[in-house]
């Protein structure tokens, strides 16, 4: 399914992704500035995440918790990785095969490590206020 959306509609897009993703492992593909982090923030909020979600660009991974302080999701930004061995060094497989939501930006950086059942979403820029997302149906 392909859907066009504006920032004010992001909550509905987040719900759509949560309800239609066959996997809790979601890869977000899109160019810099396409809105991957913004969409992940909206999804975390819809899942009941506490606090403000942010990009883990400098720390590689952020962990989000629910109201009871239980782990809800992990958010990775693999942009700065030089190769897959760096991901293996910090134990990415433990995160990928947990029973939590896992959101991955720049998943191509660890292509061979991505679980086969991961959902791949593709975000593209239509214009300064509009994005297009391709969601598997």
Coordinates of N, CA and C in Angstrom, one line a residue:
X1 N 0.8 -1.2 0.0 CA 0.0 0.0 0.0 C 0.9 1.2 0.0
X2 N 0.5 2.2 -0.8 CA 1.3 3.5 -0.8 C 0.3 4.6 -0.3
X3 N 0.9 5.4 0.6 CA 0.0 6.4 1.2 C 0.8 7.7 1.2
X4 N 0.1 8.8 0.9 CA 0.7 10.1 0.9 C 0.2 10.8 2.3
X5 N 1.1 11.5 2.9 CA 0.7 12.1 4.2 C 1.5 13.4 4.5
X6 N 0.9 14.2 5.3 CA 1.5 15.5 5.8 C 1.7 15.3 7.3
X7 N 2.5 16.2 7.9 CA 2.9 16.1 9.3 C 1.7 15.9 10.2
X8 N 0.6 16.7 9.9 CA -0.6 16.6 10.8 C -1.3 15.2 10.8
X9 N -0.9 14.4 9.8 CA -1.5 13.1 9.7 C -0.6 12.0 10.2
X10 N 0.5 12.3 10.8 CA 1.5 11.3 11.2 C 1.0 10.3 12.2
X11 N 0.1 10.8 13.1 CA -0.5 9.9 14.1 C -1.2 8.8 13.5
X12 N -2.0 9.1 12.4 CA -2.8 8.0 11.7 C -1.8 7.1 11.0
X13 N -0.8 7.6 10.4 CA 0.2 6.8 9.7 C 0.9 5.8 10.7
X14 N 1.2 6.4 11.9 CA 1.9 5.5 12.9 C 0.9 4.4 13.3
X15 N -0.3 4.7 13.5 CA -1.3 3.6 13.9 C -1.4 2.6 12.7
X16 N -1.4 3.1 11.5 CA -1.5 2.2 10.4 C -0.3 1.2 10.3
X17 N 0.8 1.7 10.6 CA 2.0 0.9 10.6 C 2.0 -0.2 11.7
X18 N 1.6 0.3 12.9 CA 1.5 -0.6 14.1 C 0.5 -1.8 13.8
X19 N -0.6 -1.4 13.2 CA -1.7 -2.4 13.0 C -1.5 -3.3 11.7
X20 N -0.6 -2.8 10.8 CA -0.4 -3.6 9.6 C 0.9 -4.2 9.4
X21 N 1.9 -4.0 10.3 CA 3.2 -4.5 10.2 C 3.1 -6.0 10.6
X22 N 3.5 -6.9 9.8 CA 3.5 -8.3 10.2 C 4.6 -8.7 11.2
X23 N 5.5 -7.7 11.4 CA 6.7 -8.0 12.3 C 6.9 -6.8 13.2
X24 N 7.5 -7.0 14.3 CA 7.9 -5.9 15.2 C 9.2 -5.4 14.9
X25 N 9.9 -6.0 13.9 CA 11.2 -5.5 13.4 C 10.9 -4.7 12.1
X26 N 11.1 -3.4 12.2 CA 10.8 -2.5 11.0 C 12.0 -1.7 10.6
X27 N 12.2 -1.9 9.3 CA 13.3 -1.1 8.6 C 12.7 0.1 7.9
X28 N 13.3 1.2 8.2 CA 12.9 2.5 7.6 C 13.9 2.9 6.5
X29 N 13.5 2.9 5.3 CA 14.3 3.3 4.2 C 13.9 4.7 3.7
X30 N 14.8 5.5 3.4 CA 14.5 6.8 2.8 C 15.8 7.7 2.9
X31 N 15.8 8.7 2.1 CA 16.9 9.6 2.1 C 17.0 10.5 3.4
X32 N 18.1 11.1 3.6 CA 18.3 12.0 4.7 C 17.2 13.1 4.6
X33 N 16.5 13.3 5.7 CA 15.5 14.3 5.8 C 14.1 13.9 5.3
X34 N 13.9 12.6 5.1 CA 12.7 12.0 4.6 C 11.6 11.9 5.7
X35 N 12.1 11.9 7.0 CA 11.2 11.9 8.1 C 11.1 10.5 8.8
X36 N 12.2 9.8 8.7 CA 12.3 8.5 9.3 C 12.2 8.6 10.9
X37 N 13.0 9.5 11.4 CA 13.0 9.6 12.9 C 11.7 10.2 13.4
X38 N 11.1 11.2 12.6 CA 9.8 11.8 13.0 C 8.7 10.7 13.0
X39 N 8.7 9.8 12.1 CA 7.7 8.8 12.0 C 7.9 7.8 13.2
X40 N 9.2 7.4 13.5 CA 9.5 6.5 14.6 C 9.0 7.1 15.9
X41 N 9.2 8.4 16.1 CA 8.8 9.1 17.3 C 7.3 9.0 17.4
X42 N 6.5 9.1 16.3 CA 5.1 9.0 16.4 C 4.7 7.6 16.7
X43 N 5.4 6.6 16.2 CA 5.0 5.2 16.5 C 5.3 4.9 17.9
X44 N 6.4 5.3 18.5 CA 6.7 5.1 19.9 C 5.7 5.7 20.8
X45 N 5.2 6.9 20.4 CA 4.2 7.6 21.2 C 2.9 6.8 21.2
X46 N 2.5 6.3 20.0 CA 1.3 5.5 19.8 C 1.4 4.2 20.6
X47 N 2.5 3.6 20.7 CA 2.7 2.4 21.5 C 2.7 2.6 23.0
X48 N 2.7 3.9 23.4 CA 2.7 4.1 24.8 C 4.0 4.4 25.4
X49 N 5.0 4.8 24.6 CA 6.3 5.1 25.0 C 6.3 6.4 25.9
X50 N 7.1 6.4 26.9 CA 7.2 7.5 27.8 C 8.4 8.4 27.5
X51 N 8.2 9.7 27.6 CA 9.3 10.6 27.3 C 9.3 10.9 25.8
X52 N 10.3 11.7 25.5 CA 10.4 12.1 24.1 C 11.4 11.2 23.3
X53 N 10.9 10.7 22.2 CA 11.8 9.8 21.4 C 12.7 10.8 20.6
X54 N 13.9 10.3 20.4 CA 14.9 11.2 19.6 C 15.8 10.2 18.8
X55 N 16.5 10.9 17.9 CA 17.3 10.1 17.0 C 18.6 9.6 17.8
X56 N 18.9 8.3 17.6 CA 20.1 7.8 18.3 C 21.3 7.9 17.4
X57 N 21.4 8.9 16.5 CA 22.5 9.1 15.6 C 23.9 8.9 16.3
X58 N 24.0 9.6 17.4 CA 25.4 9.6 18.0 C 25.6 8.4 19.0
X59 N 24.5 7.8 19.4 CA 24.6 6.6 20.3 C 24.3 5.3 19.7
X60 N 23.9 5.3 18.4 CA 23.5 4.1 17.6 C 22.1 3.6 18.0
X61 N 21.9 3.4 19.4 CA 20.6 2.9 19.8 C 20.0 3.6 20.9
X62 N 18.6 3.8 20.9 CA 17.9 4.4 22.0 C 16.9 3.3 22.4
X63 N 16.7 3.2 23.7 CA 15.7 2.3 24.3 C 14.5 3.1 24.8
X64 N 13.3 2.7 24.5 CA 12.1 3.3 25.0 C 11.3 2.4 25.9
X65 N 10.7 3.0 26.9 CA 10.0 2.2 27.9 C 8.5 2.7 28.0
X66 N 7.7 1.8 28.5 CA 6.3 2.1 28.7 C 6.1 2.8 30.1
X67 N 4.8 3.0 30.4 CA 4.5 3.7 31.7 C 5.0 2.9 32.9
X68 N 5.1 1.6 32.8 CA 5.6 0.7 33.9 C 7.1 0.5 33.9
X69 N 7.8 1.3 33.0 CA 9.2 1.3 32.8 C 9.7 -0.1 32.2
X70 N 8.9 -0.8 31.5 CA 9.3 -2.0 30.8 C 9.8 -1.6 29.4
X71 N 10.7 -2.3 28.9 CA 11.2 -2.0 27.6 C 10.1 -2.2 26.6
X72 N 10.0 -1.2 25.7 CA 8.9 -1.2 24.7 C 9.6 -1.4 23.3
X73 N 10.6 -0.6 23.1 CA 11.2 -0.6 21.7 C 12.7 -0.2 21.8
X74 N 13.4 -0.6 20.7 CA 14.7 -0.1 20.4 C 14.7 0.6 19.1
X75 N 15.4 1.7 19.0 CA 15.5 2.5 17.8 C 17.0 2.7 17.4
X76 N 17.3 2.1 16.3 CA 18.7 2.2 15.8 C 18.8 3.1 14.6
X77 N 20.0 3.8 14.6 CA 20.4 4.6 13.5 C 21.7 4.1 13.1
X78 N 21.8 3.3 12.0 CA 23.0 2.7 11.6 C 23.9 3.6 10.6
X79 N 23.5 4.8 10.4 CA 24.1 5.7 9.4 C 25.6 5.7 9.6
X80 N 26.1 5.9 10.8 CA 27.5 6.1 11.0 C 28.4 4.8 11.0
X81 N 27.7 3.6 10.9 CA 28.5 2.4 10.9 C 29.3 2.2 9.6
X82 N 30.5 1.7 9.7 CA 31.3 1.5 8.6 C 31.1 0.1 8.0
X83 N 30.8 -0.9 8.8 CA 30.5 -2.2 8.3 C 29.7 -3.0 9.4
X84 N 29.2 -4.1 9.0 CA 28.4 -4.9 9.9 C 29.1 -5.4 11.2
X85 N 30.4 -5.5 11.1 CA 31.1 -6.0 12.3 C 30.9 -5.1 13.5
X86 N 30.8 -3.8 13.2 CA 30.6 -2.8 14.3 C 29.2 -3.1 15.0
X87 N 28.2 -3.5 14.2 CA 26.9 -3.8 14.8 C 27.1 -5.1 15.7
X88 N 27.8 -6.1 15.1 CA 28.0 -7.3 15.9 C 28.7 -7.1 17.2
X89 N 29.7 -6.1 17.1 CA 30.5 -5.8 18.3 C 29.6 -5.3 19.5
X90 N 28.6 -4.6 19.2 CA 27.7 -4.1 20.3 C 26.5 -5.0 20.6
X91 N 26.5 -6.1 19.9 CA 25.4 -7.1 20.2 C 24.1 -6.9 19.6
X92 N 24.1 -6.4 18.4 CA 22.9 -6.0 17.7 C 21.9 -7.2 17.6
X93 N 22.5 -8.4 17.5 CA 21.6 -9.6 17.3 C 20.7 -9.8 18.5
X94 N 21.2 -9.5 19.7 CA 20.4 -9.6 20.9 C 19.2 -8.7 20.8
X95 N 19.3 -7.5 20.3 CA 18.2 -6.6 20.1 C 17.2 -7.1 19.0
X96 N 17.8 -7.5 17.9 CA 17.0 -7.9 16.7 C 16.1 -9.1 17.0
X97 N 16.6 -10.0 17.9 CA 15.8 -11.2 18.2 C 15.2 -11.2 19.5
X98 N 15.0 -10.0 20.1 CA 14.2 -9.8 21.3 C 12.8 -9.8 20.9
X99 N 11.9 -9.8 21.9 CA 10.5 -9.7 21.6 C 9.9 -8.3 21.7
X100 N 10.8 -7.3 21.5 CA 10.4 -5.9 21.5 C 10.3 -5.4 20.1
X101 N 9.7 -4.2 20.0 CA 9.7 -3.5 18.7 C 11.1 -3.1 18.4
X102 N 11.6 -3.1 17.2 CA 12.9 -2.7 16.8 C 12.7 -1.8 15.5
X103 N 13.1 -0.6 15.6 CA 13.0 0.4 14.5 C 14.4 0.7 14.0
X104 N 14.6 0.5 12.7 CA 16.0 0.6 12.2 C 16.0 1.6 11.1
X105 N 16.8 2.7 11.3 CA 17.1 3.6 10.2 C 18.4 3.2 9.5
X106 N 18.5 3.4 8.2 CA 19.7 3.0 7.4 C 20.0 1.5 7.6
X107 N 19.0 0.6 7.5 CA 19.2 -0.8 7.7 C 20.1 -1.5 6.6
X108 N 20.3 -0.8 5.5 CA 21.2 -1.4 4.5 C 22.6 -1.5 5.0
X109 N 23.0 -0.7 6.0 CA 24.3 -0.8 6.6 C 24.6 -2.1 7.3
X110 N 23.5 -2.8 7.7 CA 23.7 -4.2 8.3 C 22.8 -5.2 7.5
X111 N 22.8 -5.1 6.3 CA 21.9 -5.9 5.4 C 21.8 -7.3 5.7
X112 N 22.9 -8.0 5.9 CA 22.9 -9.5 6.1 C 22.4 -9.9 7.5
X113 N 22.4 -8.9 8.4 CA 22.0 -9.2 9.8 C 20.5 -9.0 10.0
X114 N 19.8 -8.4 9.1 CA 18.4 -8.1 9.3 C 17.6 -9.4 9.3
X115 N 16.7 -9.6 10.3 CA 15.9 -10.8 10.3 C 15.0 -10.9 9.0
X116 N 14.8 -12.1 8.5 CA 14.1 -12.3 7.3 C 12.6 -11.8 7.4
X117 N 12.1 -11.8 8.6 CA 10.7 -11.4 8.8 C 10.5 -9.9 9.0
X118 N 11.6 -9.2 8.9 CA 11.5 -7.7 9.1 C 10.6 -7.1 8.1
X119 N 9.9 -6.1 8.5 CA 9.0 -5.3 7.6 C 9.9 -4.1 7.1
X120 N 9.8 -3.8 5.8 CA 10.5 -2.8 5.2 C 9.6 -1.7 4.7
X121 N 9.8 -0.5 5.2 CA 9.0 0.7 4.9 C 9.8 1.6 4.1
X122 N 9.3 2.2 3.0 CA 10.0 3.1 2.2 C 9.3 4.5 2.2
X123 N 10.1 5.5 2.6 CA 9.6 6.9 2.7 C 10.3 7.7 1.7
X124 N 9.5 8.5 1.0 CA 10.1 9.4 0.0 C 9.5 10.8 0.2
X125 N 10.2 11.8 -0.3 CA 9.8 13.2 -0.2 C 9.0 13.6 -1.4
X126 N 7.7 14.0 -1.2 CA 7.0 14.6 -2.3 C 7.3 16.0 -2.5
X127 N 7.2 16.8 -1.4 CA 7.6 18.2 -1.4 C 7.9 18.6 0.1
X128 N 8.1 19.8 0.4 CA 8.5 20.2 1.7 C 7.6 19.8 2.9
X129 N 6.3 19.5 2.6 CA 5.4 19.2 3.6 C 4.7 17.8 3.5
X130 N 5.0 17.2 2.4 CA 4.3 15.9 2.1 C 5.3 14.8 1.9
X131 N 5.0 13.6 2.4 CA 5.8 12.4 2.3 C 4.9 11.3 1.7
X132 N 5.6 10.3 1.1 CA 4.9 9.2 0.6 C 5.5 8.0 1.3
X133 N 4.7 7.1 1.8 CA 5.2 5.9 2.4 C 4.7 4.7 1.7
X134 N 5.5 3.7 1.5 CA 5.1 2.4 1.0 C 5.1 1.4 2.1
X135 N 4.0 0.8 2.4 CA 3.8 -0.1 3.5 C 3.4 -1.5 2.9
X136 N 4.1 -2.6 3.2 CA 3.7 -3.9 2.7 C 2.3 -4.2 3.2
X137 N 1.5 -4.8 2.3 CA 0.1 -5.1 2.7 C -0.1 -6.6 2.8

